[in-house]
Amino acid sequence: MKANVDVIAGTALVVLWSSGFIGGELGTAQAPAHTLLAWRYLAAALLLIAWCGYRHLTPTWHAVRIHTVIGLFCQFLYLGATITGIGMGVPPGVAALIAALQPLVVAMASSRMFGERVGGRQTLGLVVGIAGVSLVVVGDMSGADLAWPVYLLPAAGMLALSVGTIGQRMLAPKEPIALAMAIQCSISAVGFMTWSALAGDVAPPMTSGFLAAVAWTVVLSTFGAYSAYLFVVRRNGPTRASVLLYLTPPTTMLWAFVMFGDAITWLGIGGLLVSAIGVAAYVSDGSTGRSAGSTPADPATKCHSRASAASIVSSSANVTK
């Protein structure tokens, strides 16, 4: 029974996490990315605020300041750049693959900032993973009339998410999840509404396609993916959740092929395999998260060291989708 639950939960996490990239393509076919995100976050924020009111959850000014910073990087900048890139022609599968590099980048940066030792296999894994992404991007560029700088948008989004994830660890927020999400979604809603107002397209297109895209991203991507993630983390731990997230790029590519007819090239498949090898090399390194100053003799330190990098690798999911 436990194995069946784990399989169902893991499958749900991968599919629902992939839904965010598919929803981006669905919505940007109807309106600019910032308009889609403005109404997505407005709807999500209102629902979350209502829930917090029902549960009598009230934020402090300290919490507002912390989650304003985290939301700026992990929600506004990350999704603003990523969904804009998709709207300009970057296939959802390619955007998902670029985003999937974020945990590796965060773990490498954390090794420099927090003294966590990164083994040679992990470093090799990061290099191989980036090489795999490069192959996929090159394969996509060879069959699409899209200028290469557009691919920098999802890359910039990935880096913004990395900064926000590290900031989350440094700021160490302790507010209830619903309250944290309510603040971050509210900040993002204000940001995207302001962006849309300045661009002159804040009014949503009253089409069934746009309304469906907003509902898709709110229900599946914001609430569904996050709930599945939390369930897997609490049941199986952050490491398993992080590894499962690496299955989202091929899932997104297949989904985009079925729904939009996006081509899957042999070079793209090769890039996915190379990236998978890089990820496998990274997560299989037993030195993950081992601090330079930790000693095996201290069981508490040893346990914390093993968990810390896994927590960093997956902590971005606490504020995304």
PDB file of N, CA, C and O in Angstrom, residues 214-269:
ATOM      1  N   VAL A 214      -5.927  30.733 -16.755  1.00  0.00           N
ATOM      2  CA  VAL A 214      -5.806  31.240 -15.384  1.00  0.00           C
ATOM      3  C   VAL A 214      -6.216  30.159 -14.388  1.00  0.00           C
ATOM      4  O   VAL A 214      -5.517  29.911 -13.392  1.00  0.00           O
ATOM      5  N   ALA A 215      -7.342  29.511 -14.664  1.00  0.00           N
ATOM      6  CA  ALA A 215      -7.797  28.439 -13.777  1.00  0.00           C
ATOM      7  C   ALA A 215      -6.775  27.303 -13.737  1.00  0.00           C
ATOM      8  O   ALA A 215      -6.489  26.743 -12.663  1.00  0.00           O
ATOM      9  N   TRP A 216      -6.219  26.974 -14.893  1.00  0.00           N
ATOM     10  CA  TRP A 216      -5.204  25.918 -14.988  1.00  0.00           C
ATOM     11  C   TRP A 216      -4.009  26.224 -14.072  1.00  0.00           C
ATOM     12  O   TRP A 216      -3.573  25.383 -13.289  1.00  0.00           O
ATOM     13  N   THR A 217      -3.478  27.444 -14.206  1.00  0.00           N
ATOM     14  CA  THR A 217      -2.264  27.784 -13.457  1.00  0.00           C
ATOM     15  C   THR A 217      -2.536  27.953 -11.958  1.00  0.00           C
ATOM     16  O   THR A 217      -1.659  27.648 -11.136  1.00  0.00           O
ATOM     17  N   VAL A 218      -3.722  28.420 -11.597  1.00  0.00           N
ATOM     18  CA  VAL A 218      -4.033  28.576 -10.183  1.00  0.00           C
ATOM     19  C   VAL A 218      -4.266  27.213  -9.530  1.00  0.00           C
ATOM     20  O   VAL A 218      -3.676  26.892  -8.495  1.00  0.00           O
ATOM     21  N   VAL A 219      -5.121  26.407 -10.148  1.00  0.00           N
ATOM     22  CA  VAL A 219      -5.516  25.129  -9.535  1.00  0.00           C
ATOM     23  C   VAL A 219      -4.405  24.090  -9.649  1.00  0.00           C
ATOM     24  O   VAL A 219      -4.001  23.473  -8.650  1.00  0.00           O
ATOM     25  N   LEU A 220      -3.884  23.887 -10.868  1.00  0.00           N
ATOM     26  CA  LEU A 220      -2.890  22.832 -11.072  1.00  0.00           C
ATOM     27  C   LEU A 220      -1.493  23.259 -10.643  1.00  0.00           C
ATOM     28  O   LEU A 220      -0.788  22.521  -9.951  1.00  0.00           O
ATOM     29  N   SER A 221      -1.081  24.454 -11.061  1.00  0.00           N
ATOM     30  CA  SER A 221       0.316  24.863 -10.867  1.00  0.00           C
ATOM     31  C   SER A 221       0.577  25.479  -9.498  1.00  0.00           C
ATOM     32  O   SER A 221       1.576  25.159  -8.849  1.00  0.00           O
ATOM     33  N   THR A 222      -0.306  26.390  -9.045  1.00  0.00           N
ATOM     34  CA  THR A 222      -0.059  27.061  -7.771  1.00  0.00           C
ATOM     35  C   THR A 222      -0.421  26.175  -6.591  1.00  0.00           C
ATOM     36  O   THR A 222       0.384  25.983  -5.674  1.00  0.00           O
ATOM     37  N   PHE A 223      -1.619  25.615  -6.605  1.00  0.00           N
ATOM     38  CA  PHE A 223      -2.077  24.831  -5.461  1.00  0.00           C
ATOM     39  C   PHE A 223      -1.790  23.336  -5.614  1.00  0.00           C
ATOM     40  O   PHE A 223      -1.310  22.691  -4.686  1.00  0.00           O
ATOM     41  N   GLY A 224      -2.069  22.773  -6.780  1.00  0.00           N
ATOM     42  CA  GLY A 224      -1.894  21.334  -6.979  1.00  0.00           C
ATOM     43  C   GLY A 224      -0.451  20.891  -6.876  1.00  0.00           C
ATOM     44  O   GLY A 224      -0.111  19.961  -6.131  1.00  0.00           O
ATOM     45  N   ALA A 225       0.446  21.556  -7.614  1.00  0.00           N
ATOM     46  CA  ALA A 225       1.855  21.166  -7.617  1.00  0.00           C
ATOM     47  C   ALA A 225       2.466  21.342  -6.239  1.00  0.00           C
ATOM     48  O   ALA A 225       3.225  20.484  -5.757  1.00  0.00           O
ATOM     49  N   TYR A 226       2.128  22.432  -5.583  1.00  0.00           N
ATOM     50  CA  TYR A 226       2.710  22.689  -4.268  1.00  0.00           C
ATOM     51  C   TYR A 226       2.222  21.675  -3.231  1.00  0.00           C
ATOM     52  O   TYR A 226       2.990  21.194  -2.399  1.00  0.00           O
ATOM     53  N   SER A 227       0.925  21.342  -3.288  1.00  0.00           N
ATOM     54  CA  SER A 227       0.387  20.357  -2.349  1.00  0.00           C
ATOM     55  C   SER A 227       1.042  18.994  -2.554  1.00  0.00           C
ATOM     56  O   SER A 227       1.390  18.309  -1.585  1.00  0.00           O
ATOM     57  N   ALA A 228       1.214  18.600  -3.810  1.00  0.00           N
ATOM     58  CA  ALA A 228       1.860  17.319  -4.100  1.00  0.00           C
ATOM     59  C   ALA A 228       3.300  17.330  -3.608  1.00  0.00           C
ATOM     60  O   ALA A 228       3.799  16.337  -3.058  1.00  0.00           O
ATOM     61  N   TYR A 229       3.974  18.463  -3.794  1.00  0.00           N
ATOM     62  CA  TYR A 229       5.357  18.579  -3.335  1.00  0.00           C
ATOM     63  C   TYR A 229       5.450  18.405  -1.817  1.00  0.00           C
ATOM     64  O   TYR A 229       6.289  17.654  -1.304  1.00  0.00           O
ATOM     65  N   LEU A 230       4.587  19.121  -1.094  1.00  0.00           N
ATOM     66  CA  LEU A 230       4.610  19.029   0.361  1.00  0.00           C
ATOM     67  C   LEU A 230       4.344  17.608   0.836  1.00  0.00           C
ATOM     68  O   LEU A 230       4.983  17.117   1.770  1.00  0.00           O
ATOM     69  N   PHE A 231       3.412  16.943   0.181  1.00  0.00           N
ATOM     70  CA  PHE A 231       3.076  15.573   0.568  1.00  0.00           C
ATOM     71  C   PHE A 231       4.283  14.659   0.400  1.00  0.00           C
ATOM     72  O   PHE A 231       4.599  13.856   1.289  1.00  0.00           O
ATOM     73  N   VAL A 232       4.966  14.783  -0.742  1.00  0.00           N
ATOM     74  CA  VAL A 232       6.129  13.930  -1.000  1.00  0.00           C
ATOM     75  C   VAL A 232       7.256  14.247  -0.019  1.00  0.00           C
ATOM     76  O   VAL A 232       7.910  13.343   0.516  1.00  0.00           O
ATOM     77  N   VAL A 233       7.500  15.537   0.237  1.00  0.00           N
ATOM     78  CA  VAL A 233       8.573  15.921   1.157  1.00  0.00           C
ATOM     79  C   VAL A 233       8.305  15.366   2.559  1.00  0.00           C
ATOM     80  O   VAL A 233       9.195  14.802   3.211  1.00  0.00           O
ATOM     81  N   ARG A 234       7.077  15.514   3.027  1.00  0.00           N
ATOM     82  CA  ARG A 234       6.769  15.069   4.384  1.00  0.00           C
ATOM     83  C   ARG A 234       6.717  13.555   4.491  1.00  0.00           C
ATOM     84  O   ARG A 234       6.968  13.005   5.568  1.00  0.00           O
ATOM     85  N   ARG A 235       6.424  12.886   3.395  1.00  0.00           N
ATOM     86  CA  ARG A 235       6.321  11.432   3.430  1.00  0.00           C
ATOM     87  C   ARG A 235       7.651  10.754   3.126  1.00  0.00           C
ATOM     88  O   ARG A 235       8.002   9.749   3.750  1.00  0.00           O
ATOM     89  N   ASN A 236       8.412  11.293   2.154  1.00  0.00           N
ATOM     90  CA  ASN A 236       9.623  10.626   1.685  1.00  0.00           C
ATOM     91  C   ASN A 236      10.893  11.455   1.839  1.00  0.00           C
ATOM     92  O   ASN A 236      11.980  10.964   1.555  1.00  0.00           O
ATOM     93  N   GLY A 237      10.757  12.738   2.217  1.00  0.00           N
ATOM     94  CA  GLY A 237      11.938  13.565   2.393  1.00  0.00           C
ATOM     95  C   GLY A 237      12.237  14.431   1.197  1.00  0.00           C
ATOM     96  O   GLY A 237      11.777  14.176   0.076  1.00  0.00           O
ATOM     97  N   PRO A 238      13.028  15.512   1.396  1.00  0.00           N
ATOM     98  CA  PRO A 238      13.311  16.474   0.341  1.00  0.00           C
ATOM     99  C   PRO A 238      14.165  15.923  -0.793  1.00  0.00           C
ATOM    100  O   PRO A 238      14.063  16.381  -1.920  1.00  0.00           O
ATOM    101  N   THR A 239      15.016  14.940  -0.508  1.00  0.00           N
ATOM    102  CA  THR A 239      15.881  14.419  -1.567  1.00  0.00           C
ATOM    103  C   THR A 239      15.052  13.748  -2.660  1.00  0.00           C
ATOM    104  O   THR A 239      15.264  13.974  -3.854  1.00  0.00           O
ATOM    105  N   ARG A 240      14.100  12.898  -2.250  1.00  0.00           N
ATOM    106  CA  ARG A 240      13.255  12.234  -3.237  1.00  0.00           C
ATOM    107  C   ARG A 240      12.443  13.263  -4.027  1.00  0.00           C
ATOM    108  O   ARG A 240      12.301  13.140  -5.244  1.00  0.00           O
ATOM    109  N   ALA A 241      11.932  14.277  -3.343  1.00  0.00           N
ATOM    110  CA  ALA A 241      11.154  15.301  -4.036  1.00  0.00           C
ATOM    111  C   ALA A 241      12.013  16.017  -5.068  1.00  0.00           C
ATOM    112  O   ALA A 241      11.572  16.287  -6.187  1.00  0.00           O
ATOM    113  N   SER A 242      13.258  16.313  -4.714  1.00  0.00           N
ATOM    114  CA  SER A 242      14.159  17.011  -5.630  1.00  0.00           C
ATOM    115  C   SER A 242      14.460  16.169  -6.855  1.00  0.00           C
ATOM    116  O   SER A 242      14.452  16.657  -7.988  1.00  0.00           O
ATOM    117  N   VAL A 243      14.718  14.889  -6.639  1.00  0.00           N
ATOM    118  CA  VAL A 243      15.014  14.001  -7.767  1.00  0.00           C
ATOM    119  C   VAL A 243      13.804  13.896  -8.687  1.00  0.00           C
ATOM    120  O   VAL A 243      13.932  13.891  -9.920  1.00  0.00           O
ATOM    121  N   LEU A 244      12.605  13.824  -8.103  1.00  0.00           N
ATOM    122  CA  LEU A 244      11.400  13.740  -8.924  1.00  0.00           C
ATOM    123  C   LEU A 244      11.225  14.978  -9.798  1.00  0.00           C
ATOM    124  O   LEU A 244      10.744  14.891 -10.931  1.00  0.00           O
ATOM    125  N   LEU A 245      11.637  16.142  -9.283  1.00  0.00           N
ATOM    126  CA  LEU A 245      11.495  17.367 -10.063  1.00  0.00           C
ATOM    127  C   LEU A 245      12.340  17.334 -11.331  1.00  0.00           C
ATOM    128  O   LEU A 245      12.041  18.029 -12.302  1.00  0.00           O
ATOM    129  N   TYR A 246      13.401  16.522 -11.323  1.00  0.00           N
ATOM    130  CA  TYR A 246      14.233  16.417 -12.523  1.00  0.00           C
ATOM    131  C   TYR A 246      13.550  15.622 -13.628  1.00  0.00           C
ATOM    132  O   TYR A 246      14.036  15.575 -14.757  1.00  0.00           O
ATOM    133  N   LEU A 247      12.423  14.986 -13.315  1.00  0.00           N
ATOM    134  CA  LEU A 247      11.671  14.269 -14.336  1.00  0.00           C
ATOM    135  C   LEU A 247      10.676  15.178 -15.050  1.00  0.00           C
ATOM    136  O   LEU A 247      10.010  14.756 -15.988  1.00  0.00           O
ATOM    137  N   THR A 248      10.571  16.439 -14.596  1.00  0.00           N
ATOM    138  CA  THR A 248       9.591  17.337 -15.217  1.00  0.00           C
ATOM    139  C   THR A 248       9.948  17.772 -16.636  1.00  0.00           C
ATOM    140  O   THR A 248       9.039  17.947 -17.449  1.00  0.00           O
ATOM    141  N   PRO A 249      11.235  17.982 -17.000  1.00  0.00           N
ATOM    142  CA  PRO A 249      11.512  18.396 -18.377  1.00  0.00           C
ATOM    143  C   PRO A 249      11.033  17.402 -19.437  1.00  0.00           C
ATOM    144  O   PRO A 249      10.330  17.803 -20.372  1.00  0.00           O
ATOM    145  N   PRO A 250      11.364  16.093 -19.330  1.00  0.00           N
ATOM    146  CA  PRO A 250      10.835  15.185 -20.353  1.00  0.00           C
ATOM    147  C   PRO A 250       9.319  15.088 -20.319  1.00  0.00           C
ATOM    148  O   PRO A 250       8.675  14.944 -21.371  1.00  0.00           O
ATOM    149  N   THR A 251       8.736  15.178 -19.115  1.00  0.00           N
ATOM    150  CA  THR A 251       7.277  15.142 -19.015  1.00  0.00           C
ATOM    151  C   THR A 251       6.670  16.349 -19.717  1.00  0.00           C
ATOM    152  O   THR A 251       5.676  16.235 -20.454  1.00  0.00           O
ATOM    153  N   THR A 252       7.274  17.522 -19.505  1.00  0.00           N
ATOM    154  CA  THR A 252       6.779  18.742 -20.146  1.00  0.00           C
ATOM    155  C   THR A 252       6.930  18.666 -21.655  1.00  0.00           C
ATOM    156  O   THR A 252       6.032  19.076 -22.405  1.00  0.00           O
ATOM    157  N   MET A 253       8.066  18.142 -22.121  1.00  0.00           N
ATOM    158  CA  MET A 253       8.277  18.016 -23.572  1.00  0.00           C
ATOM    159  C   MET A 253       7.243  17.092 -24.200  1.00  0.00           C
ATOM    160  O   MET A 253       6.693  17.388 -25.270  1.00  0.00           O
ATOM    161  N   LEU A 254       6.951  15.973 -23.538  1.00  0.00           N
ATOM    162  CA  LEU A 254       5.950  15.049 -24.064  1.00  0.00           C
ATOM    163  C   LEU A 254       4.570  15.684 -24.053  1.00  0.00           C
ATOM    164  O   LEU A 254       3.803  15.576 -25.017  1.00  0.00           O
ATOM    165  N   TRP A 255       4.258  16.373 -22.966  1.00  0.00           N
ATOM    166  CA  TRP A 255       2.973  17.049 -22.840  1.00  0.00           C
ATOM    167  C   TRP A 255       2.820  18.113 -23.935  1.00  0.00           C
ATOM    168  O   TRP A 255       1.769  18.250 -24.558  1.00  0.00           O
ATOM    169  N   ALA A 256       3.874  18.885 -24.170  1.00  0.00           N
ATOM    170  CA  ALA A 256       3.832  19.930 -25.196  1.00  0.00           C
ATOM    171  C   ALA A 256       3.716  19.321 -26.592  1.00  0.00           C
ATOM    172  O   ALA A 256       3.074  19.901 -27.477  1.00  0.00           O
ATOM    173  N   PHE A 257       4.324  18.169 -26.794  1.00  0.00           N
ATOM    174  CA  PHE A 257       4.208  17.480 -28.088  1.00  0.00           C
ATOM    175  C   PHE A 257       2.766  17.051 -28.342  1.00  0.00           C
ATOM    176  O   PHE A 257       2.228  17.229 -29.439  1.00  0.00           O
ATOM    177  N   VAL A 258       2.117  16.517 -27.322  1.00  0.00           N
ATOM    178  CA  VAL A 258       0.741  16.046 -27.469  1.00  0.00           C
ATOM    179  C   VAL A 258      -0.227  17.216 -27.628  1.00  0.00           C
ATOM    180  O   VAL A 258      -1.123  17.194 -28.481  1.00  0.00           O
ATOM    181  N   MET A 259      -0.054  18.276 -26.821  1.00  0.00           N
ATOM    182  CA  MET A 259      -1.016  19.371 -26.815  1.00  0.00           C
ATOM    183  C   MET A 259      -0.770  20.407 -27.897  1.00  0.00           C
ATOM    184  O   MET A 259      -1.721  20.961 -28.465  1.00  0.00           O
ATOM    185  N   PHE A 260       0.506  20.690 -28.192  1.00  0.00           N
ATOM    186  CA  PHE A 260       0.817  21.783 -29.111  1.00  0.00           C
ATOM    187  C   PHE A 260       1.560  21.331 -30.368  1.00  0.00           C
ATOM    188  O   PHE A 260       1.801  22.139 -31.263  1.00  0.00           O
ATOM    189  N   GLY A 261       1.955  20.086 -30.411  1.00  0.00           N
ATOM    190  CA  GLY A 261       2.711  19.607 -31.563  1.00  0.00           C
ATOM    191  C   GLY A 261       4.148  20.058 -31.572  1.00  0.00           C
ATOM    192  O   GLY A 261       4.798  20.041 -32.633  1.00  0.00           O
ATOM    193  N   ASP A 262       4.691  20.474 -30.403  1.00  0.00           N
ATOM    194  CA  ASP A 262       6.091  20.886 -30.333  1.00  0.00           C
ATOM    195  C   ASP A 262       6.995  19.706 -30.684  1.00  0.00           C
ATOM    196  O   ASP A 262       6.840  18.604 -30.143  1.00  0.00           O
ATOM    197  N   ALA A 263       7.943  19.955 -31.587  1.00  0.00           N
ATOM    198  CA  ALA A 263       8.807  18.876 -32.060  1.00  0.00           C
ATOM    199  C   ALA A 263       9.774  18.427 -30.969  1.00  0.00           C
ATOM    200  O   ALA A 263      10.241  19.225 -30.156  1.00  0.00           O
ATOM    201  N   ILE A 264      10.045  17.131 -30.957  1.00  0.00           N
ATOM    202  CA  ILE A 264      11.064  16.559 -30.080  1.00  0.00           C
ATOM    203  C   ILE A 264      12.185  16.053 -30.973  1.00  0.00           C
ATOM    204  O   ILE A 264      12.023  15.086 -31.713  1.00  0.00           O
ATOM    205  N   THR A 265      13.322  16.744 -30.948  1.00  0.00           N
ATOM    206  CA  THR A 265      14.436  16.400 -31.828  1.00  0.00           C
ATOM    207  C   THR A 265      15.336  15.355 -31.178  1.00  0.00           C
ATOM    208  O   THR A 265      15.344  15.182 -29.959  1.00  0.00           O
ATOM    209  N   TRP A 266      16.117  14.666 -32.024  1.00  0.00           N
ATOM    210  CA  TRP A 266      17.069  13.690 -31.497  1.00  0.00           C
ATOM    211  C   TRP A 266      18.137  14.374 -30.653  1.00  0.00           C
ATOM    212  O   TRP A 266      18.591  13.812 -29.651  1.00  0.00           O
ATOM    213  N   LEU A 267      18.496  15.594 -31.070  1.00  0.00           N
ATOM    214  CA  LEU A 267      19.478  16.332 -30.275  1.00  0.00           C
ATOM    215  C   LEU A 267      18.890  16.701 -28.918  1.00  0.00           C
ATOM    216  O   LEU A 267      19.583  16.671 -27.898  1.00  0.00           O
ATOM    217  N   GLY A 268      17.603  17.016 -28.921  1.00  0.00           N
ATOM    218  CA  GLY A 268      16.934  17.315 -27.661  1.00  0.00           C
ATOM    219  C   GLY A 268      16.885  16.101 -26.751  1.00  0.00           C
ATOM    220  O   GLY A 268      17.099  16.199 -25.538  1.00  0.00           O
ATOM    221  N   ILE A 269      16.585  14.937 -27.328  1.00  0.00           N
ATOM    222  CA  ILE A 269      16.562  13.703 -26.536  1.00  0.00           C
ATOM    223  C   ILE A 269      17.952  13.414 -25.979  1.00  0.00           C
ATOM    224  O   ILE A 269      18.106  13.034 -24.813  1.00  0.00           O
TER     225      ILE A 269
END
